């Protein structure tokens, strides 16, 4: 399941690069070059099969409806989820039938139910004095699980049953909790008999059921014997499953090995789900995960990211409830691939920790997309056999970088590195030289027809540089250089930029960590401090976020609160700005400041990132229509003056969906640039906005002010009349059009046991309301005023640090819930993910309908029962309480600018 095992790996160590990754101009013919760089070759003439998207899977990644949000689920293009049996005590949340509807409604394909997770512990603690008694108990629980699934209506069609999990080391292994201490790998008769009984039990209750197995920890040679038995007894699984806690190379090798087993036995080919892949060192790191993605996609199987940490965050892809890190954006790009895959030849084929990639060609869109990464330094990306019928004699290349932002660090949309118009060589090739790549980043190239007068987009960053903490100067007490952290030889540890980090900034310390930087020009610079504090560590538990003090050349003090994590070396980032003149400066992070105070807590620092905040950064983010997710529409590349290579004509009912990032919950300006021809409607996060249609007969721009949730937002433009020629969206934070009203929780009405507290110093105004829940009488009520009727955003500033006792290495934070009622109407259930400390406050936005004038919003909570409605979890895995609420803010959802 999620165990510490011996691990195999391939490849050699590589050091994280800090240079600016950029696509430089293609050298002129005859220009001398140094030793030829490595090449990643993409052969557009070799079709390797329909794009599958199977690497977008997750084990225990969905806690429930809202954790993570449906935007995050749909935008990640999540295909499969493996999760626990409904009401299983293995972990809090992730109950199969509670996460099934939001997953399916967000475009998901299949939920694999780990039926064994109805028991606690690992190995599973199934009761009984002997094997037959234990199996009888399990069969009774299986029967109940199937009956529950049958009550879900059409959702049951998305369920796959997994009766056993790692049976060779568990129920049919040699340990205390096994059937009879006989491993099925040595003597399979007991497992085979149990498989047959359970198979017939499930099919007898649900003849249409799909059953997966044997779900071993690795692809053992004995699986062939399992297939032989299953064929002889007519109990062949519908899906073959095993785990690959190994390497991408092993994925390709073992899928081929298994396919040969099928041929030898005479079954299949069966669908495959490798329902655990990757290690801590890989997860969250786009440049690592893209290597797994390439192997999984090439093998045309489904696979689920492994569960090493907390559930409900898509295996270190999701941040808070509605944000994504760099890994999320990798899967967003991967899931938007379409058409068929093409042959990719890596410089070191099938070798981990080297440059690897996956690429597609969509003839209908006339686009090729390539995702690649895993290497620092330089390489050439070569597209060959470019079809002139599809692309013409000139191609437009858009190059993006998806950087690593830590496990709990929010990421904006991919960085735009370059747009180029390139002539296709006589041999049908185009070469893109990539320089200064970072092995922790993934990169995307989108190739489209060029030569049509499209206006190239500017790079999104002009200058940036990384400074490693281990190379900074430390003075004072408490210094520690920690590491090396995760590496190819230590895949169980977390990835860290430069492999090391620095500790010492803590309670009682006088430490100062000084970074000597040099910048190219006067200006404002974005500063991102990559840091971590372990939420349950003694010094951190006292206050929550560790505070440190930033100065520039000894002046301009700022207090920064550094991010918390569920373990040490779990990275997030705290962001601020600094004013710098051209030249050298010293940036210091200190545990004491003469003007601002002293540090409370304990933090480790990985690095700082510094980037020039010029007009490229402050300009609206650009989302090209031709790169959007299209429904019933196709790009057109014959519109001179358009932004980028093309546009998308939207007839009535056609749509273009954009995944838009917002740094905070708040108002943004959305500019709809079009070339005229018709009109369209706008939807935000699945809701049609109550604004006039955009578009018109002539070229123009429509501005709409909308409330965007912090993180991921889904904006859909749908054709409404004639044919609107959509060019792009531009989005930027704004203010002044959507009036926000803020209500402090302590000014609301509390009833029952709910009470105002001053225990949490980082609450706004120093006060918040706690003990909401454990019965509807213990409530918090606000009377809020709406200037007009309609949809509004209610933004709740909250904290939640409840955590259940665990029997394993996974931390088990609990997502508390609140039932929000508007004007006494039916309550809307809202899940709130952990903030890692009750003194650490996050924001979560919920859309509601308000009437003009005064509206009453009531927050209550009570412990949720099991699926049957009358029993309750006995391991404190479902909280009766709502989160601590600091304040709420109420904002209209949208308005169109004149």
Short mmCIF file of C-alpha atoms in Angstrom, two decimals, residues 184-516:
data_model
loop_
_atom_site.label_atom_id
_atom_site.label_comp_id
_atom_site.label_asym_id
_atom_site.label_seq_id
_atom_site.Cartn_x
_atom_site.Cartn_y
_atom_site.Cartn_z
CA UNK A 184 0.86 -16.96 -1.62
CA UNK A 185 4.12 -16.39 -3.46
CA UNK A 186 5.31 -19.74 -2.08
CA UNK A 187 2.02 -21.61 -1.81
CA UNK A 188 -0.79 -19.84 -3.66
CA UNK A 189 -3.71 -22.20 -2.94
CA UNK A 190 -5.17 -20.20 -0.04
CA UNK A 191 -5.04 -16.86 -1.80
CA UNK A 192 -6.34 -18.34 -5.03
CA UNK A 193 -9.29 -19.91 -3.24
CA UNK A 194 -10.06 -16.64 -1.44
CA UNK A 195 -9.81 -14.70 -4.71
CA UNK A 196 -12.29 -17.08 -6.32
CA UNK A 197 -14.76 -16.81 -3.40
CA UNK A 198 -14.58 -13.03 -3.27
CA UNK A 199 -14.77 -12.68 -7.05
CA UNK A 200 -17.99 -14.72 -7.18
CA UNK A 201 -19.39 -12.87 -4.18
CA UNK A 202 -18.97 -9.48 -5.85
CA UNK A 203 -20.19 -10.63 -9.27
CA UNK A 204 -23.15 -12.36 -7.67
CA UNK A 205 -24.24 -9.10 -6.07
CA UNK A 206 -23.37 -6.95 -9.08
CA UNK A 207 -22.98 -8.88 -12.36
CA UNK A 208 -21.67 -5.73 -14.06
CA UNK A 209 -19.00 -5.15 -11.44
CA UNK A 210 -15.41 -4.59 -12.49
CA UNK A 211 -12.84 -6.25 -10.25
CA UNK A 212 -9.12 -5.41 -10.12
CA UNK A 213 -6.21 -7.44 -8.84
CA UNK A 214 -4.09 -9.01 -7.62
CA UNK A 215 -2.71 -5.60 -6.56
CA UNK A 216 0.76 -6.77 -5.57
CA UNK A 217 3.51 -4.50 -4.28
CA UNK A 218 5.58 -5.29 -7.39
CA UNK A 219 4.95 -7.30 -10.54
CA UNK A 220 6.05 -10.69 -9.25
CA UNK A 221 6.76 -13.56 -11.61
CA UNK A 222 4.04 -15.44 -9.71
CA UNK A 223 1.43 -13.16 -11.29
CA UNK A 224 1.62 -15.44 -14.32
CA UNK A 225 0.45 -18.32 -12.16
CA UNK A 226 -2.36 -16.14 -10.85
CA UNK A 227 -3.48 -15.50 -14.44
CA UNK A 228 -3.37 -19.21 -15.22
CA UNK A 229 -5.53 -20.00 -12.20
CA UNK A 230 -7.91 -17.13 -12.95
CA UNK A 231 -8.37 -18.27 -16.54
CA UNK A 232 -8.91 -21.92 -15.55
CA UNK A 233 -11.54 -20.90 -12.97
CA UNK A 234 -13.18 -18.09 -14.94
CA UNK A 235 -12.20 -15.44 -12.40
CA UNK A 236 -9.90 -13.25 -14.50
CA UNK A 237 -9.83 -9.68 -13.13
CA UNK A 238 -11.31 -6.95 -15.27
CA UNK A 239 -8.32 -4.72 -14.57
CA UNK A 240 -4.76 -5.81 -13.78
CA UNK A 241 -3.17 -3.85 -10.93
CA UNK A 242 0.21 -3.71 -9.25
CA UNK A 243 2.49 -1.04 -7.72
CA UNK A 244 5.58 0.55 -9.24
CA UNK A 245 7.56 2.09 -6.40
CA UNK A 246 10.59 1.70 -8.60
CA UNK A 247 11.45 3.85 -11.61
CA UNK A 248 9.94 5.02 -14.91
CA UNK A 249 12.20 2.50 -16.65
CA UNK A 250 10.57 -0.28 -14.64
CA UNK A 251 7.15 0.89 -15.80
CA UNK A 252 8.02 0.31 -19.45
CA UNK A 253 9.84 -2.94 -18.70
CA UNK A 254 7.17 -4.42 -16.48
CA UNK A 255 4.24 -3.49 -18.68
CA UNK A 256 5.99 -5.31 -21.54
CA UNK A 257 6.75 -8.23 -19.22
CA UNK A 258 3.12 -8.44 -18.11
CA UNK A 259 1.81 -8.26 -21.67
CA UNK A 260 3.97 -11.27 -22.48
CA UNK A 261 2.46 -13.11 -19.51
CA UNK A 262 -0.98 -12.45 -20.95
CA UNK A 263 0.03 -13.83 -24.32
CA UNK A 264 1.59 -16.90 -22.74
CA UNK A 265 -1.55 -17.59 -20.69
CA UNK A 266 -4.04 -16.59 -23.35
CA UNK A 267 -5.94 -13.81 -21.58
CA UNK A 268 -6.41 -10.11 -22.17
CA UNK A 269 -5.09 -7.69 -23.04
CA UNK A 270 -6.55 -6.29 -19.85
CA UNK A 271 -6.60 -2.63 -18.84
CA UNK A 272 -3.74 -1.90 -16.41
CA UNK A 273 -3.73 0.41 -13.42
CA UNK A 274 -0.40 0.83 -11.68
CA UNK A 275 -2.09 2.28 -8.63
CA UNK A 276 1.01 3.55 -6.82
CA UNK A 277 3.94 5.27 -8.51
CA UNK A 278 6.64 7.72 -7.46
CA UNK A 279 8.51 8.60 -4.27
CA UNK A 280 8.80 11.64 -2.00
CA UNK A 281 11.85 12.78 -3.94
CA UNK A 282 9.80 12.85 -7.13
CA UNK A 283 6.38 14.10 -6.04
CA UNK A 284 5.73 17.83 -6.38
CA UNK A 285 8.74 18.18 -8.73
CA UNK A 286 7.63 18.69 -12.37
CA UNK A 287 11.02 17.73 -13.78
CA UNK A 288 10.90 14.43 -11.93
CA UNK A 289 7.25 13.55 -12.45
CA UNK A 290 7.35 14.25 -16.20
CA UNK A 291 9.78 11.31 -16.49
CA UNK A 292 7.14 9.02 -14.96
CA UNK A 293 4.44 10.59 -17.13
CA UNK A 294 6.38 9.84 -20.30
CA UNK A 295 6.76 6.16 -19.38
CA UNK A 296 3.14 5.76 -18.30
CA UNK A 297 1.75 7.49 -21.38
CA UNK A 298 4.02 5.50 -23.68
CA UNK A 299 2.73 2.30 -22.02
CA UNK A 300 -0.94 3.42 -22.46
CA UNK A 301 -1.93 2.48 -18.92
CA UNK A 302 -3.56 4.19 -15.96
CA UNK A 303 -1.44 4.97 -12.92
CA UNK A 304 -1.95 6.67 -9.57
CA UNK A 305 0.54 8.86 -7.73
CA UNK A 306 1.67 7.22 -4.48
CA UNK A 307 0.35 8.31 -1.09
CA UNK A 308 3.24 9.04 1.24
CA UNK A 309 1.88 12.01 3.15
CA UNK A 310 -1.55 13.59 3.68
CA UNK A 311 -4.70 12.70 1.79
CA UNK A 312 -6.84 15.22 -0.03
CA UNK A 313 -3.99 17.12 -1.69
CA UNK A 314 -3.69 14.98 -4.82
CA UNK A 315 -0.36 13.54 -3.66
CA UNK A 316 1.34 16.89 -3.19
CA UNK A 317 -0.28 18.50 -6.24
CA UNK A 318 -2.98 20.60 -4.54
CA UNK A 319 -2.36 23.45 -2.12
CA UNK A 320 -5.05 24.47 0.39
CA UNK A 321 -8.47 23.77 -1.18
CA UNK A 322 -8.28 25.49 -4.55
CA UNK A 323 -4.63 26.04 -5.45
CA UNK A 324 -2.11 24.07 -7.43
CA UNK A 325 1.66 23.81 -7.20
CA UNK A 326 4.04 23.18 -10.09
CA UNK A 327 3.11 19.49 -10.23
CA UNK A 328 -0.57 20.44 -10.67
CA UNK A 329 0.28 22.66 -13.63
CA UNK A 330 2.28 19.82 -15.17
CA UNK A 331 -0.80 17.61 -15.07
CA UNK A 332 -2.96 20.48 -16.33
CA UNK A 333 -0.72 20.72 -19.40
CA UNK A 334 -0.56 16.93 -19.77
CA UNK A 335 -4.34 16.58 -19.54
CA UNK A 336 -4.85 19.16 -22.27
CA UNK A 337 -2.89 17.08 -24.75
CA UNK A 338 -5.06 15.61 -27.48
CA UNK A 339 -4.93 13.64 -30.69
CA UNK A 340 -2.32 10.90 -30.69
CA UNK A 341 1.11 10.49 -29.19
CA UNK A 342 4.16 10.48 -31.39
CA UNK A 343 7.56 8.90 -31.00
CA UNK A 344 9.93 10.70 -28.64
CA UNK A 345 13.58 9.66 -28.65
CA UNK A 346 15.41 10.78 -25.53
CA UNK A 347 19.20 11.27 -25.47
CA UNK A 348 19.32 8.50 -22.84
CA UNK A 349 16.27 6.37 -23.62
CA UNK A 350 14.39 4.98 -20.64
CA UNK A 351 16.97 6.18 -18.10
CA UNK A 352 15.69 8.02 -15.04
CA UNK A 353 17.18 11.36 -13.97
CA UNK A 354 17.82 12.32 -17.58
CA UNK A 355 15.92 14.33 -20.16
CA UNK A 356 12.66 12.52 -21.01
CA UNK A 357 9.44 13.63 -22.64
CA UNK A 358 6.05 12.91 -24.14
CA UNK A 359 4.53 14.52 -27.24
CA UNK A 360 1.28 14.55 -29.19
CA UNK A 361 -0.01 15.60 -32.57
CA UNK A 362 -3.60 16.74 -33.05
CA UNK A 363 -4.33 17.01 -36.78
CA UNK A 364 -7.68 18.69 -36.15
CA UNK A 365 -6.13 21.44 -34.04
CA UNK A 366 -2.99 21.47 -36.23
CA UNK A 367 -0.92 21.46 -33.06
CA UNK A 368 1.87 19.41 -31.58
CA UNK A 369 2.55 19.57 -27.85
CA UNK A 370 5.65 18.32 -26.10
CA UNK A 371 6.28 18.03 -22.35
CA UNK A 372 9.78 17.27 -21.18
CA UNK A 373 12.24 17.72 -18.33
CA UNK A 374 14.68 16.04 -15.97
CA UNK A 375 17.91 17.74 -17.05
CA UNK A 376 19.84 20.83 -16.05
CA UNK A 377 21.72 22.83 -18.64
CA UNK A 378 21.25 22.83 -22.40
CA UNK A 379 19.54 20.58 -24.90
CA UNK A 380 18.02 20.78 -28.37
CA UNK A 381 14.39 19.86 -28.90
CA UNK A 382 14.07 18.65 -32.49
CA UNK A 383 10.73 18.25 -34.23
CA UNK A 384 11.10 16.20 -37.38
CA UNK A 385 8.78 15.15 -40.19
CA UNK A 386 6.66 18.28 -39.84
CA UNK A 387 3.78 17.89 -42.26
CA UNK A 388 3.57 20.96 -44.54
CA UNK A 389 -0.13 20.23 -45.14
CA UNK A 390 -0.77 20.79 -41.42
CA UNK A 391 1.82 23.40 -40.48
CA UNK A 392 2.95 25.08 -43.71
CA UNK A 393 6.54 26.13 -44.24
CA UNK A 394 6.75 28.17 -41.02
CA UNK A 395 5.80 27.10 -37.52
CA UNK A 396 4.95 29.09 -34.43
CA UNK A 397 6.64 27.75 -31.28
CA UNK A 398 5.44 28.73 -27.81
CA UNK A 399 7.77 27.69 -25.00
CA UNK A 400 6.71 27.55 -21.33
CA UNK A 401 8.37 26.53 -18.08
CA UNK A 402 6.54 24.79 -15.22
CA UNK A 403 8.78 25.42 -12.19
CA UNK A 404 8.93 23.59 -8.89
CA UNK A 405 7.14 25.56 -6.16
CA UNK A 406 7.33 23.07 -3.29
CA UNK A 407 4.82 20.62 -1.90
CA UNK A 408 2.67 23.30 -0.25
CA UNK A 409 3.65 26.27 -2.43
CA UNK A 410 1.04 27.79 -4.74
CA UNK A 411 2.09 28.22 -8.36
CA UNK A 412 0.92 30.68 -10.97
CA UNK A 413 0.32 29.53 -14.53
CA UNK A 414 3.41 28.30 -16.44
CA UNK A 415 6.04 30.91 -17.20
CA UNK A 416 6.03 32.11 -20.78
CA UNK A 417 9.62 31.87 -22.03
CA UNK A 418 9.35 32.62 -25.74
CA UNK A 419 7.26 32.83 -28.90
CA UNK A 420 9.06 32.27 -32.16
CA UNK A 421 8.26 31.96 -35.85
CA UNK A 422 10.61 29.37 -37.31
CA UNK A 423 11.13 28.25 -40.89
CA UNK A 424 10.83 24.51 -41.37
CA UNK A 425 14.00 23.07 -42.84
CA UNK A 426 14.08 21.34 -46.19
CA UNK A 427 14.32 18.07 -44.30
CA UNK A 428 11.10 18.84 -42.42
CA UNK A 429 12.74 19.67 -39.10
CA UNK A 430 12.79 22.52 -36.62
CA UNK A 431 15.32 22.72 -33.80
CA UNK A 432 14.65 24.61 -30.57
CA UNK A 433 17.75 25.16 -28.42
CA UNK A 434 16.87 25.16 -24.73
CA UNK A 435 19.52 26.77 -22.53
CA UNK A 436 19.93 26.92 -18.77
CA UNK A 437 17.21 24.40 -18.02
CA UNK A 438 16.50 23.48 -14.42
CA UNK A 439 16.16 19.77 -13.69
CA UNK A 440 13.35 20.50 -11.21
CA UNK A 441 11.23 22.21 -13.89
CA UNK A 442 9.20 20.74 -16.70
CA UNK A 443 8.89 22.48 -20.05
CA UNK A 444 6.20 22.64 -22.70
CA UNK A 445 6.54 23.47 -26.38
CA UNK A 446 3.41 24.04 -28.46
CA UNK A 447 3.95 23.96 -32.21
CA UNK A 448 1.31 25.55 -34.48
CA UNK A 449 1.17 26.86 -38.06
CA UNK A 450 3.14 30.11 -38.39
CA UNK A 451 3.66 32.83 -40.93
CA UNK A 452 0.17 34.29 -40.54
CA UNK A 453 1.04 37.58 -38.90
CA UNK A 454 0.37 36.51 -35.33
CA UNK A 455 1.76 38.84 -32.69
CA UNK A 456 4.19 36.95 -30.40
CA UNK A 457 3.68 37.26 -26.67
CA UNK A 458 6.40 38.75 -24.49
CA UNK A 459 8.23 36.52 -22.01
CA UNK A 460 6.51 36.69 -18.62
CA UNK A 461 9.74 37.36 -16.68
CA UNK A 462 12.69 39.54 -17.74
CA UNK A 463 15.26 38.65 -15.08
CA UNK A 464 15.32 36.10 -12.26
CA UNK A 465 17.87 34.32 -10.17
CA UNK A 466 18.00 31.75 -7.38
CA UNK A 467 20.25 31.99 -4.32
CA UNK A 468 20.74 28.83 -2.27
CA UNK A 469 20.59 29.13 1.52
CA UNK A 470 23.59 26.86 2.00
CA UNK A 471 25.68 29.35 0.03
CA UNK A 472 24.52 32.33 2.09
CA UNK A 473 26.46 33.73 5.06
CA UNK A 474 25.17 32.83 8.53
CA UNK A 475 26.16 34.69 11.69
CA UNK A 476 24.98 34.15 15.23
CA UNK A 477 23.88 31.04 17.09
CA UNK A 478 22.06 27.88 16.12
CA UNK A 479 23.32 27.32 12.58
CA UNK A 480 22.81 23.96 10.91
CA UNK A 481 23.34 22.90 7.33
CA UNK A 482 20.87 20.12 6.72
CA UNK A 483 21.17 17.48 4.04
CA UNK A 484 21.72 16.14 1.61
CA UNK A 485 17.98 15.73 1.34
CA UNK A 486 16.24 13.68 -1.35
CA UNK A 487 18.37 12.31 -4.16
CA UNK A 488 18.36 9.39 -6.61
CA UNK A 489 19.95 7.30 -3.85
CA UNK A 490 17.58 8.64 -1.15
CA UNK A 491 14.20 8.70 -2.88
CA UNK A 492 12.30 8.48 0.39
CA UNK A 493 13.47 11.98 1.33
CA UNK A 494 11.96 15.19 -0.01
CA UNK A 495 13.40 17.12 -2.94
CA UNK A 496 15.29 20.29 -2.06
CA UNK A 497 16.84 22.90 -4.31
CA UNK A 498 20.59 22.36 -4.22
CA UNK A 499 20.08 19.32 -1.95
CA UNK A 500 20.75 21.28 1.29
CA UNK A 501 18.92 23.75 3.53
CA UNK A 502 19.80 25.90 6.52
CA UNK A 503 18.36 25.96 10.02
CA UNK A 504 18.96 28.31 12.94
CA UNK A 505 16.23 30.94 12.79
CA UNK A 506 14.23 29.93 15.83
CA UNK A 507 13.01 31.02 19.25
CA UNK A 508 15.91 32.40 21.30
CA UNK A 509 18.31 32.60 18.36
CA UNK A 510 20.26 35.68 17.26
CA UNK A 511 20.96 34.11 13.85
CA UNK A 512 21.15 36.09 10.62
CA UNK A 513 21.16 34.47 7.17
CA UNK A 514 22.60 36.90 4.60
CA UNK A 515 22.21 36.56 0.83
CA UNK A 516 24.52 38.65 -1.35
#
